[in-house]
XYZ file of C-alpha atoms in Angstrom:
528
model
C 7.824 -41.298 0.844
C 8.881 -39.493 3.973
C 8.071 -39.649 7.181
C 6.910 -36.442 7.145
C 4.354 -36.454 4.104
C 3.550 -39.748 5.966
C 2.365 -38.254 9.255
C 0.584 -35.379 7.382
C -1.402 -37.559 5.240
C -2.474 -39.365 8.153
C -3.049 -35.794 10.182
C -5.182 -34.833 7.227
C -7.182 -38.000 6.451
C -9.792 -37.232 9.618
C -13.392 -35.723 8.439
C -12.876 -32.307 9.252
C -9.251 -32.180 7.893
C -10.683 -33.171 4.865
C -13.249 -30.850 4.364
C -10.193 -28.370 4.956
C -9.009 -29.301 2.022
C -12.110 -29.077 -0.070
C -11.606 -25.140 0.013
C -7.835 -24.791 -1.597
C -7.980 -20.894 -3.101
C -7.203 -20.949 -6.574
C -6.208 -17.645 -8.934
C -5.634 -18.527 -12.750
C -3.652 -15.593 -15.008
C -3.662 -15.961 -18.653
C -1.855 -14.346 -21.263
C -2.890 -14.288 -24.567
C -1.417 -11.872 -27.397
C -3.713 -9.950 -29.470
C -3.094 -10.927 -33.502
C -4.287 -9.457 -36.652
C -5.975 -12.252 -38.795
C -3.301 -12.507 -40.604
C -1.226 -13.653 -37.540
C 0.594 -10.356 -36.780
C 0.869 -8.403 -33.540
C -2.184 -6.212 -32.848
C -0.960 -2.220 -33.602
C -4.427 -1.095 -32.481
C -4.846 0.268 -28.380
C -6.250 -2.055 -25.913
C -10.493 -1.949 -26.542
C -12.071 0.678 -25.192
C -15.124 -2.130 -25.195
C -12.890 -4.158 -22.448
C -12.407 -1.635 -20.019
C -9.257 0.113 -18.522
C -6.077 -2.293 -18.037
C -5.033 -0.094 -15.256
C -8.020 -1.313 -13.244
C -10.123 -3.919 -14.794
C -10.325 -6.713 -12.483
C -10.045 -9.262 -14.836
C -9.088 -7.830 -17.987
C -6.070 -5.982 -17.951
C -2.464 -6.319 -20.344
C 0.943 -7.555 -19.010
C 4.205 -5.786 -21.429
C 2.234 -4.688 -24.867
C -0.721 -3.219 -25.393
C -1.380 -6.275 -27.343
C -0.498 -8.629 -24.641
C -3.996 -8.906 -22.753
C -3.815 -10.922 -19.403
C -6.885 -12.604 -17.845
C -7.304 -12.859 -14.364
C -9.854 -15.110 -12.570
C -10.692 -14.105 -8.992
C -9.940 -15.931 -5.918
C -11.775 -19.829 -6.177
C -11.843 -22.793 -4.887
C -13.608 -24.623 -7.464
C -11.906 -26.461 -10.353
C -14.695 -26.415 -13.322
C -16.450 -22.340 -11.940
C -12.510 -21.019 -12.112
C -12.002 -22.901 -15.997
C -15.680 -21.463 -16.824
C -14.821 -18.059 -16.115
C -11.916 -17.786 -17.844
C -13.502 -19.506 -20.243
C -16.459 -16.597 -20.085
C -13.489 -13.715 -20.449
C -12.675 -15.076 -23.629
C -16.097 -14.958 -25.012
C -16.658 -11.796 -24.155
C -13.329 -10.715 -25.557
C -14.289 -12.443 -28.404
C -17.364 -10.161 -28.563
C -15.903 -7.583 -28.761
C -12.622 -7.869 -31.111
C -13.025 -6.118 -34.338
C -11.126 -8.587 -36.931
C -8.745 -9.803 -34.265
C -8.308 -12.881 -32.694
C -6.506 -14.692 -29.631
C -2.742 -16.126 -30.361
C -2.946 -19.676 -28.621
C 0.712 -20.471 -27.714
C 3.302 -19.036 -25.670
C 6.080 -18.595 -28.190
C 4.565 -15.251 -30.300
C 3.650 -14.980 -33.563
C 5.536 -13.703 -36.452
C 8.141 -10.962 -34.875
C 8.585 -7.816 -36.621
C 11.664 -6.134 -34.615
C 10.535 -4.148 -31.195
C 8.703 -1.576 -33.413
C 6.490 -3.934 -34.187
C 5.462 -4.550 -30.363
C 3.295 -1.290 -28.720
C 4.163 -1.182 -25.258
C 1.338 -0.983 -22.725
C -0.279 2.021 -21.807
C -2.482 2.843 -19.001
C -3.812 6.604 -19.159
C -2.064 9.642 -17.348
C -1.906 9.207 -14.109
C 1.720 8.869 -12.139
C 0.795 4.837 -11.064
C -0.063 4.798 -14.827
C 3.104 5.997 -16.404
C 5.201 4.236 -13.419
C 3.809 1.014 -14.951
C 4.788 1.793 -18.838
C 7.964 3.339 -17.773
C 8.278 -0.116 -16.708
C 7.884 -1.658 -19.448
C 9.816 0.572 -21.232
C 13.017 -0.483 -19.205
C 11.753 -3.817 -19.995
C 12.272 -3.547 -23.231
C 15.880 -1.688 -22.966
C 17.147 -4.525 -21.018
C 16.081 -7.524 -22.667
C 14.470 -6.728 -25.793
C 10.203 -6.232 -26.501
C 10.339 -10.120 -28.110
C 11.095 -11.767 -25.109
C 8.481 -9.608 -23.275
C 5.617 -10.989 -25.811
C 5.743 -14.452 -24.363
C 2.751 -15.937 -23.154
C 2.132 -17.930 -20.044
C -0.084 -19.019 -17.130
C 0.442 -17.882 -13.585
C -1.538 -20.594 -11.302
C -2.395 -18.923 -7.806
C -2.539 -21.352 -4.645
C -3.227 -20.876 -1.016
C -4.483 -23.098 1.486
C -7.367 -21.856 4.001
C -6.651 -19.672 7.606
C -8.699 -22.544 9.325
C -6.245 -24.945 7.539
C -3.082 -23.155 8.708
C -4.526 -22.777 12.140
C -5.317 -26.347 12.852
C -1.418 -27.062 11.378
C 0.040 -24.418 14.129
C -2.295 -25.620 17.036
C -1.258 -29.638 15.957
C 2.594 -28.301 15.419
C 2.387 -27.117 19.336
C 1.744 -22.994 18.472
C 5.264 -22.331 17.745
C 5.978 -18.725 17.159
C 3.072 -16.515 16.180
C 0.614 -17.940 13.358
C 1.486 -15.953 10.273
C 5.440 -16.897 11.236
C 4.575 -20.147 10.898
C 2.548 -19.885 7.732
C 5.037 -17.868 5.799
C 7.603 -20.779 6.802
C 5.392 -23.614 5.644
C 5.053 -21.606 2.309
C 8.674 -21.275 2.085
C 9.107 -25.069 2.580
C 6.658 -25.440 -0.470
C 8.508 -23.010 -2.707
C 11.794 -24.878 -1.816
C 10.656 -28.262 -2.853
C 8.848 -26.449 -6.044
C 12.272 -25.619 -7.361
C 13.519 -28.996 -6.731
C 10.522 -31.123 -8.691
C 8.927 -28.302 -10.906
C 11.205 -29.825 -14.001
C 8.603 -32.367 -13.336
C 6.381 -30.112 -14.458
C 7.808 -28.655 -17.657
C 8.171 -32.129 -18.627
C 4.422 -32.877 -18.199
C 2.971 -29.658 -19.668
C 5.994 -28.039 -21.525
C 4.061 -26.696 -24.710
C 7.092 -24.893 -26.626
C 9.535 -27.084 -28.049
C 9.397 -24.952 -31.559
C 9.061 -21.139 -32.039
C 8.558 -18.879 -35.617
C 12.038 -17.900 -36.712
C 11.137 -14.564 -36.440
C 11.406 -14.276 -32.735
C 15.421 -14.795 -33.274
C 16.140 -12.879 -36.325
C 19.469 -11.177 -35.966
C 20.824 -13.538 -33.183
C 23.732 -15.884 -33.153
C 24.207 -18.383 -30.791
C 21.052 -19.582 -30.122
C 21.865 -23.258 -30.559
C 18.559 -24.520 -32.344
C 17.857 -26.173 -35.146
C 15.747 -25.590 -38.414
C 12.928 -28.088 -38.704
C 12.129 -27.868 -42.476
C 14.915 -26.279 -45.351
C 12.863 -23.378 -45.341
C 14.328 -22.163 -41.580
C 10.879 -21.013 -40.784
C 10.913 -23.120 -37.509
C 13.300 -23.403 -34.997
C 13.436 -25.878 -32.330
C 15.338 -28.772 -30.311
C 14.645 -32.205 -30.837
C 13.658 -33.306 -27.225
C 12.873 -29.821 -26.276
C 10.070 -29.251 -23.488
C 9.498 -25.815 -23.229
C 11.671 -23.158 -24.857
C 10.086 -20.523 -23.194
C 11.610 -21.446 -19.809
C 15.357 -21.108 -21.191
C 17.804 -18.984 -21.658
C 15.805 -17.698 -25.013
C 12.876 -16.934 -23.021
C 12.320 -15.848 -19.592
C 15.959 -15.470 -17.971
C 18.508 -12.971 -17.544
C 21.822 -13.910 -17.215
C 22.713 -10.838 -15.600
C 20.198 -11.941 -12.511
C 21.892 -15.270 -11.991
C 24.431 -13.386 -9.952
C 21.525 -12.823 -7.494
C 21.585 -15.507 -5.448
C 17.880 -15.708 -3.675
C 17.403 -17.673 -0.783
C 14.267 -19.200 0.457
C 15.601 -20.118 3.886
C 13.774 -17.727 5.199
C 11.564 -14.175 4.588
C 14.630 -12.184 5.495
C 16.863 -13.528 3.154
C 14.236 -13.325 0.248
C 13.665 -9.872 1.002
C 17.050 -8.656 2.086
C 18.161 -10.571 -1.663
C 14.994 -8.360 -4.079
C 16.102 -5.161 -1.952
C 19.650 -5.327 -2.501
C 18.837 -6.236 -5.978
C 16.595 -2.813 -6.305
C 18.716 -0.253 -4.653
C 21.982 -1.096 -5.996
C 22.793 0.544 -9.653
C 24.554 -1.509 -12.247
C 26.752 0.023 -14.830
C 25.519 -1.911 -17.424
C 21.987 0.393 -17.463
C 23.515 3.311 -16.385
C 22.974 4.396 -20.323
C 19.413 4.078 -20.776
C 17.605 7.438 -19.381
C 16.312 7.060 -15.911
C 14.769 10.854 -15.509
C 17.396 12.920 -16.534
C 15.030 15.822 -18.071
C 12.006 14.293 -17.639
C 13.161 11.459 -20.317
C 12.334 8.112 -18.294
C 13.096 4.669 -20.374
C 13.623 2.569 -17.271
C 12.539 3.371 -13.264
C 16.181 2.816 -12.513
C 19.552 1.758 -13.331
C 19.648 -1.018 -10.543
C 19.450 -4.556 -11.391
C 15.727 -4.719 -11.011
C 13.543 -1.786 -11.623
C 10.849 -3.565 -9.147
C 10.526 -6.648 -7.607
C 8.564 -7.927 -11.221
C 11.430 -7.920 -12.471
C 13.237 -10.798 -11.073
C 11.881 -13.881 -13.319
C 11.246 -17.089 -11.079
C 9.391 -20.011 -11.669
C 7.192 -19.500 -8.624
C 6.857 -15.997 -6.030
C 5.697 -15.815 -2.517
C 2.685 -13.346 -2.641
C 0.706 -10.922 -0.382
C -1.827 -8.520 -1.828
C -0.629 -5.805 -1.644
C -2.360 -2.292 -0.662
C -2.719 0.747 -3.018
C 0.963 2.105 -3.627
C 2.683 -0.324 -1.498
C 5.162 -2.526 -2.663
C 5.472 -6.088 -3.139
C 8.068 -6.780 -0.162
C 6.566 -4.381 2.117
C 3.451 -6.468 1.328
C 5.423 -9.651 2.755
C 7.656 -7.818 5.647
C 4.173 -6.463 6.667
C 1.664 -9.600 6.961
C 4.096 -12.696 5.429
C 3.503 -15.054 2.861
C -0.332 -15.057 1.494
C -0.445 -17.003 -1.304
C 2.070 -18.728 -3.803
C 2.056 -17.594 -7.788
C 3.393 -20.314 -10.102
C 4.758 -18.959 -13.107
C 6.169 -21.686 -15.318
C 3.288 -23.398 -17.190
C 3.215 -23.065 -21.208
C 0.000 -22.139 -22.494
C -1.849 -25.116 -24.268
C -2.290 -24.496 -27.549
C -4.880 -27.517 -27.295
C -6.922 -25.748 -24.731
C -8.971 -23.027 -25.317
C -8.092 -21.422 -22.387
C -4.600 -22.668 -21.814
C -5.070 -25.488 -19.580
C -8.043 -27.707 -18.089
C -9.191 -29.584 -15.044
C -6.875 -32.377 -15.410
C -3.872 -30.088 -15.352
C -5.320 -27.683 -12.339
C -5.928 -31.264 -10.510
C -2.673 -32.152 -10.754
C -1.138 -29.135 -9.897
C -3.283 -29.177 -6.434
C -1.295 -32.493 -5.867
C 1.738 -31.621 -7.240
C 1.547 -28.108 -4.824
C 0.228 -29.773 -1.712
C 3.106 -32.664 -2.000
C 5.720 -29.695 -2.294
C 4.180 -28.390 0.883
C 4.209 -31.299 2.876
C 6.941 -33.162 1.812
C 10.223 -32.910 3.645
C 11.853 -29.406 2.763
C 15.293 -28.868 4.376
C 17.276 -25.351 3.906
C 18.997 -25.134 0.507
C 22.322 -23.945 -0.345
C 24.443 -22.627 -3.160
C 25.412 -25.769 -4.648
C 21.884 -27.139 -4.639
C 20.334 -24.058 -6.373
C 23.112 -24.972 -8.807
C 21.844 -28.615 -9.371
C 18.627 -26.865 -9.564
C 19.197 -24.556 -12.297
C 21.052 -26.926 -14.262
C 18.329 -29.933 -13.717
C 15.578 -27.199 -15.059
C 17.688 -26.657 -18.194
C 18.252 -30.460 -19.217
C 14.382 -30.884 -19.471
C 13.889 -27.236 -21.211
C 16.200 -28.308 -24.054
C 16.307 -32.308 -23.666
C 13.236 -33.462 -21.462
C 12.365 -35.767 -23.997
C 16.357 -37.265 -24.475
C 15.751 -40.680 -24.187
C 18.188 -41.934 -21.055
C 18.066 -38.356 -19.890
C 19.976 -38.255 -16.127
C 19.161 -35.154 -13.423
C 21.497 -34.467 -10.231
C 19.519 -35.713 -7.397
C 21.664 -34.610 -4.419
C 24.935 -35.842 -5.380
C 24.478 -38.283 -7.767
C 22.860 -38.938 -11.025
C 18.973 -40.234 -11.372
C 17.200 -40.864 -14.609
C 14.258 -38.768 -15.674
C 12.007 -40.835 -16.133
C 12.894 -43.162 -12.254
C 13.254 -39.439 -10.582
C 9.647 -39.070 -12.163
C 8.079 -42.498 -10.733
C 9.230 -41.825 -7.636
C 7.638 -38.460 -7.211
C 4.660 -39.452 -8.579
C 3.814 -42.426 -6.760
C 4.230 -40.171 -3.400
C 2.293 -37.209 -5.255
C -0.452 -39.832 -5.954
C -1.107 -40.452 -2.342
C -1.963 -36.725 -2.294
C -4.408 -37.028 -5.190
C -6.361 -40.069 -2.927
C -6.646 -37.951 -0.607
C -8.207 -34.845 -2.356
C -10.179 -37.590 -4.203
C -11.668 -38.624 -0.455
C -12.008 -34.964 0.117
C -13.990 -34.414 -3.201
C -15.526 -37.896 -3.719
C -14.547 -39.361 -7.035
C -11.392 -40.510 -8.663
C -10.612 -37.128 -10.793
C -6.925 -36.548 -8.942
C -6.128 -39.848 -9.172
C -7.202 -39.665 -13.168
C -5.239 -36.054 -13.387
C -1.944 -38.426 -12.034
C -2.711 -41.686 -14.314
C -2.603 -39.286 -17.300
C 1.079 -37.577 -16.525
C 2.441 -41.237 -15.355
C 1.221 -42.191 -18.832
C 3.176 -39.179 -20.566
C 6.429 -40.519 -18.509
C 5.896 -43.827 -19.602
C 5.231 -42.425 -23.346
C 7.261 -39.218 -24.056
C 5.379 -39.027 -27.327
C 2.510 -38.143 -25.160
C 3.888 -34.809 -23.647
C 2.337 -31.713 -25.240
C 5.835 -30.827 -26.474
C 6.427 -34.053 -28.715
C 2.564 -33.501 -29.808
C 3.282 -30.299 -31.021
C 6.299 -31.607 -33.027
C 4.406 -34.326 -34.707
C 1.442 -32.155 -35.530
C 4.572 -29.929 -37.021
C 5.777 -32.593 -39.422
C 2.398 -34.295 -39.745
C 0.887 -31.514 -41.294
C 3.836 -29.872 -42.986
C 2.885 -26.944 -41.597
C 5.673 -24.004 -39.492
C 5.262 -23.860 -36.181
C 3.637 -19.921 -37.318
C 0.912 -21.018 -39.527
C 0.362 -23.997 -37.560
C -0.453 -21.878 -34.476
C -2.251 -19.521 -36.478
C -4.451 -22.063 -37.296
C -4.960 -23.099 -33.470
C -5.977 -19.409 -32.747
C -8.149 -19.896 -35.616
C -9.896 -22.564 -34.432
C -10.006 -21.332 -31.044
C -11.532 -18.017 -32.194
C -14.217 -19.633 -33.712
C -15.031 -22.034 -30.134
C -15.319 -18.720 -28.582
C -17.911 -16.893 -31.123
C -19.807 -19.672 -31.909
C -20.749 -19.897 -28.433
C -21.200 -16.441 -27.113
C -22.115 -15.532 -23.745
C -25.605 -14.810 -22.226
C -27.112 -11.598 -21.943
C -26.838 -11.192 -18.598
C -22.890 -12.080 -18.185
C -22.705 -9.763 -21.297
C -24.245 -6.359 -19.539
C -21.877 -7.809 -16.514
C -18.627 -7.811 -18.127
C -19.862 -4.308 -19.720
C -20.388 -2.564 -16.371
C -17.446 -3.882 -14.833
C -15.553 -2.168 -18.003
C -17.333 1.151 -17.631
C -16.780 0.968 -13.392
C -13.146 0.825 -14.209
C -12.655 3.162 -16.360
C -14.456 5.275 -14.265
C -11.785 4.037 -11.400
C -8.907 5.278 -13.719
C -10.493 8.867 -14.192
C -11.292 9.250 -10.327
C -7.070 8.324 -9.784
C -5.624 10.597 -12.730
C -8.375 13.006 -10.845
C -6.420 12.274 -7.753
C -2.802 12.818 -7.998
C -1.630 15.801 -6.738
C 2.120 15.293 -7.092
C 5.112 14.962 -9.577
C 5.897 11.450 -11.035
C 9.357 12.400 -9.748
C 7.581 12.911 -6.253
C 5.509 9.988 -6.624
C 8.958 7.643 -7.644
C 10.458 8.937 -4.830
C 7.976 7.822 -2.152
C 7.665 4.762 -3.545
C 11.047 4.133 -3.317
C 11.425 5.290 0.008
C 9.713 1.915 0.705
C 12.739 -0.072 0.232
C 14.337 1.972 2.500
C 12.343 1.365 5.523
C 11.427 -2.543 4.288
């Protein structure tokens, strides 16, 4: 443990610090494709019943029109942010008509792109700016990869925590400076230790053959004679590889999270510069728009990392003008597998540990980090997608080479001292119980969701499609066997008839060209 994390525990073990951190702002995001019964991808439009996607606020759809996303507001309890999510997916339930939930991340069975609808989200120019999206999604990298499922954890800290920090820290600079540089420190030390992570919760070690049909290369393996599975032996979580979420095209991007500038400077050079290698795919020429624009990003969405710095953003404005404007808000982490042995995704034990796992990374020693590090990075992040569970498996600690599994003791017995102390701040011993469970999965590999979905594989001599099928199966029938009271019921139904109403009054609204309405957006990059 540092001296640093050692003077900050000690800052933060007084009465009122404590209390601070009682009221840590969580936001949970869940994907979740819509299936047929029969396990294939939803051709029907998003429910009418749920609302519009464009402005729901918690039921909207990410790439497909069969990829719905849930979205929990702003929380700072544990069990009241699992219970409504859990409450979205009864009333989804309620009102599916002979469809049901997929319950992993990897997707069902893949019929080529036709067979994924891409989202849609009525007439208006934000509306079509948003499928056109999608669209170039879909050019770039292909609809399959866009159909993977996963769960964006949201974490902020209070103002009056951030204030105290400053006024203790001497007032340096103004306050929001200060804050967006602590956040920064946090994501820095995320990259470093979240392999940590997809070794703990890495739920996609095995995917339906389907989602690879017609590529060479891949490097897995077939788990039964059939080929109906593929997978790696000590594999973590596929879905963080180079087969899901990457672009190899974006690795010549080198983003820096010295400082705002550079992060910003780094997306906006990304966004205005074109790349010959989408120059092909129709960017407005006639009115014909498959992508937003040829650059290397279309918007800052594009650019897949395993955590963001946030800012809400105002209507129209733009992610980085969000963060130029008013810094760092909030910090979106965006590399957790859905559980398929949750029926939500993930559950208090995970969330607890995250809290830990998030407030270490902030207070932990976090010096600047250069090219050769985010090398070590990347490459550390790989070994445990594809061979987490390699017995004798070695990471690049600085300069030299650390097993897994002492790299993984280490960090957890300083992480623990941050569970205590949200244990003091809570009363109880559920932290410390969130952090006995993942020391027990590094003592035990065969306790990591990843080698429990493996065994379940084999065990039941089932492929990893109809085994997941049956998951959402089960699932399914959590949800509707419980359904939700009639009050939440006529709540859920408002809120989908208020924003549908929304998306009327802004298709009402517009009173320019798309083309005019791109190029004002734009124009924001210019000025960022």
């Amino acid at each position: 443990m540092s001296a640093q994390l050692q003077q900050h525990l000690k800052a933060l073990s007084t009465p009122d610090s404590l209390a601070l951190l009682q009221r840590i702002n969580r936001g949970i995001e869940k994907e979740s494709l819509r299936i047929s019964e029969e396990g294939r991808i939803a051709q029907s439009p998003h429910p009418v019943a749920l609302g519009s996607a464009l402005t729901h606020p918690s039921i909207t759809t990410d790439y497909s029109e069969a990829l719905l996303e849930f979205i929990t507001p702003v929380d700072t309890g544990v069990e009241s942010s699992l219970q409504t999510l859990s409450d979205i997916h009864r009333y989804v339930y309620s009102q599916l008509d002979g469809e049901i939930l997929w319950s992993a991340s990897m997707p069902c069975v893949v019929a080529g792109d036709d067979s994924i609808p891409v989202a849609q989200y009525g007439s208006s120019n934000v509306a079509r700016m948003k499928t056109v999206y999608r669209y170039g999604l879909g050019h770039r990298y292909g609809r399959a990869m866009q159909v993977i499922s996963g769960i964006h954890y949201n974490f902020s800290l209070p103002t009056d925590f951030w204030q105290r920090e400053w006024q203790e820290a001497g007032t340096p600079g103004t306050l929001e400076d200060w804050v967006t540089s602590r956040y920064l420190g946090l994501i820095r030390n995320f990259h470093r230790y979240s392999w940590l992570l997809i070794y703990l919760f890495g739920a996609s070690p095995a995917l339906c053959a389907s989602f690879l049909r017609g590529r060479d290369g891949h490097g897995l393996q077939s788990l039964e004679p059939e080929g109906k599975t593929l997978y790696l032996p000590h594999a973590t979580a596929l879905r963080m590889g180079d087969l899901g979420y990457s672009s190899v095209a974006q690795r010549d991007l080198r983003v820096c999270y010295n400082s705002l500038d550079n992060y910003v400077d780094a997306l906006r050079h990304g966004i205005m510069q074109p790349r010959p290698e989408y120059s092909h795919i129709a960017n407005g020429k006639n009115g014909d728009y498959q992508q937003l624009n040829t650059s290397l990003l279309q918007i800052e969405n594009e650019f897949y990392s395993t955590i963001r710095p946030k800012r809400v953003t105002y209507s129209g404005e733009t992610p980085l003008s969000a963060l130029r404007r008013g810094g760092i808000e909030y910090v979106e982490v965006r590399c957790i597998d859905v559980s398929p042995f949750s029926p939500v995704g993930l559950d208090a034990e995970q969330i607890r540990f995250l809290d830990s796992f998030l407030l270490f990374c902030l207070l932990e020693d976090s010096p600047a980090c250069d090219e050769a590090e985010q090398d070590r990075i990347q490459a550390n992040l790989s070994a445990v997608v594809n061979r987490g569970r390699e017995p004798g498996l070695t990471l690049m600690r600085r300069n030299d080479q650390c097993s897994l599994t002492q790299w993984a003791d280490e960090l957890l017995a300083s992480i623990g001292q941050l569970a205590d102390l949200l244990d003091t701040a809570h009363g109880g011993t559920a932290y410390r119980s969130a952090l006995s469970a993942q020391q027990a999965k590094v003592d035990d590999p065969e306790l990591t969701p990843s080698a429990r979905v493996l065994r379940e594989l084999r065990e039941r001599n089932l492929p990893f499609f109809r085994w997941a099928l049956a998951q959402s199966q089960h699932w399914a029938e959590y949800f509707r066997s419980e359904p939700l009271p009639a009050a939440s019921r006529e709540r859920f139904a408002r809120e989908g008839a208020e924003s549908l109403a929304a998306q009327r009054a802004i298709e009402e609204s517009d009173d320019i060209s798309f083309e005019q309405y791109l190029a004002r957006f734009y124009a924001q990059y210019e000025a960022v």
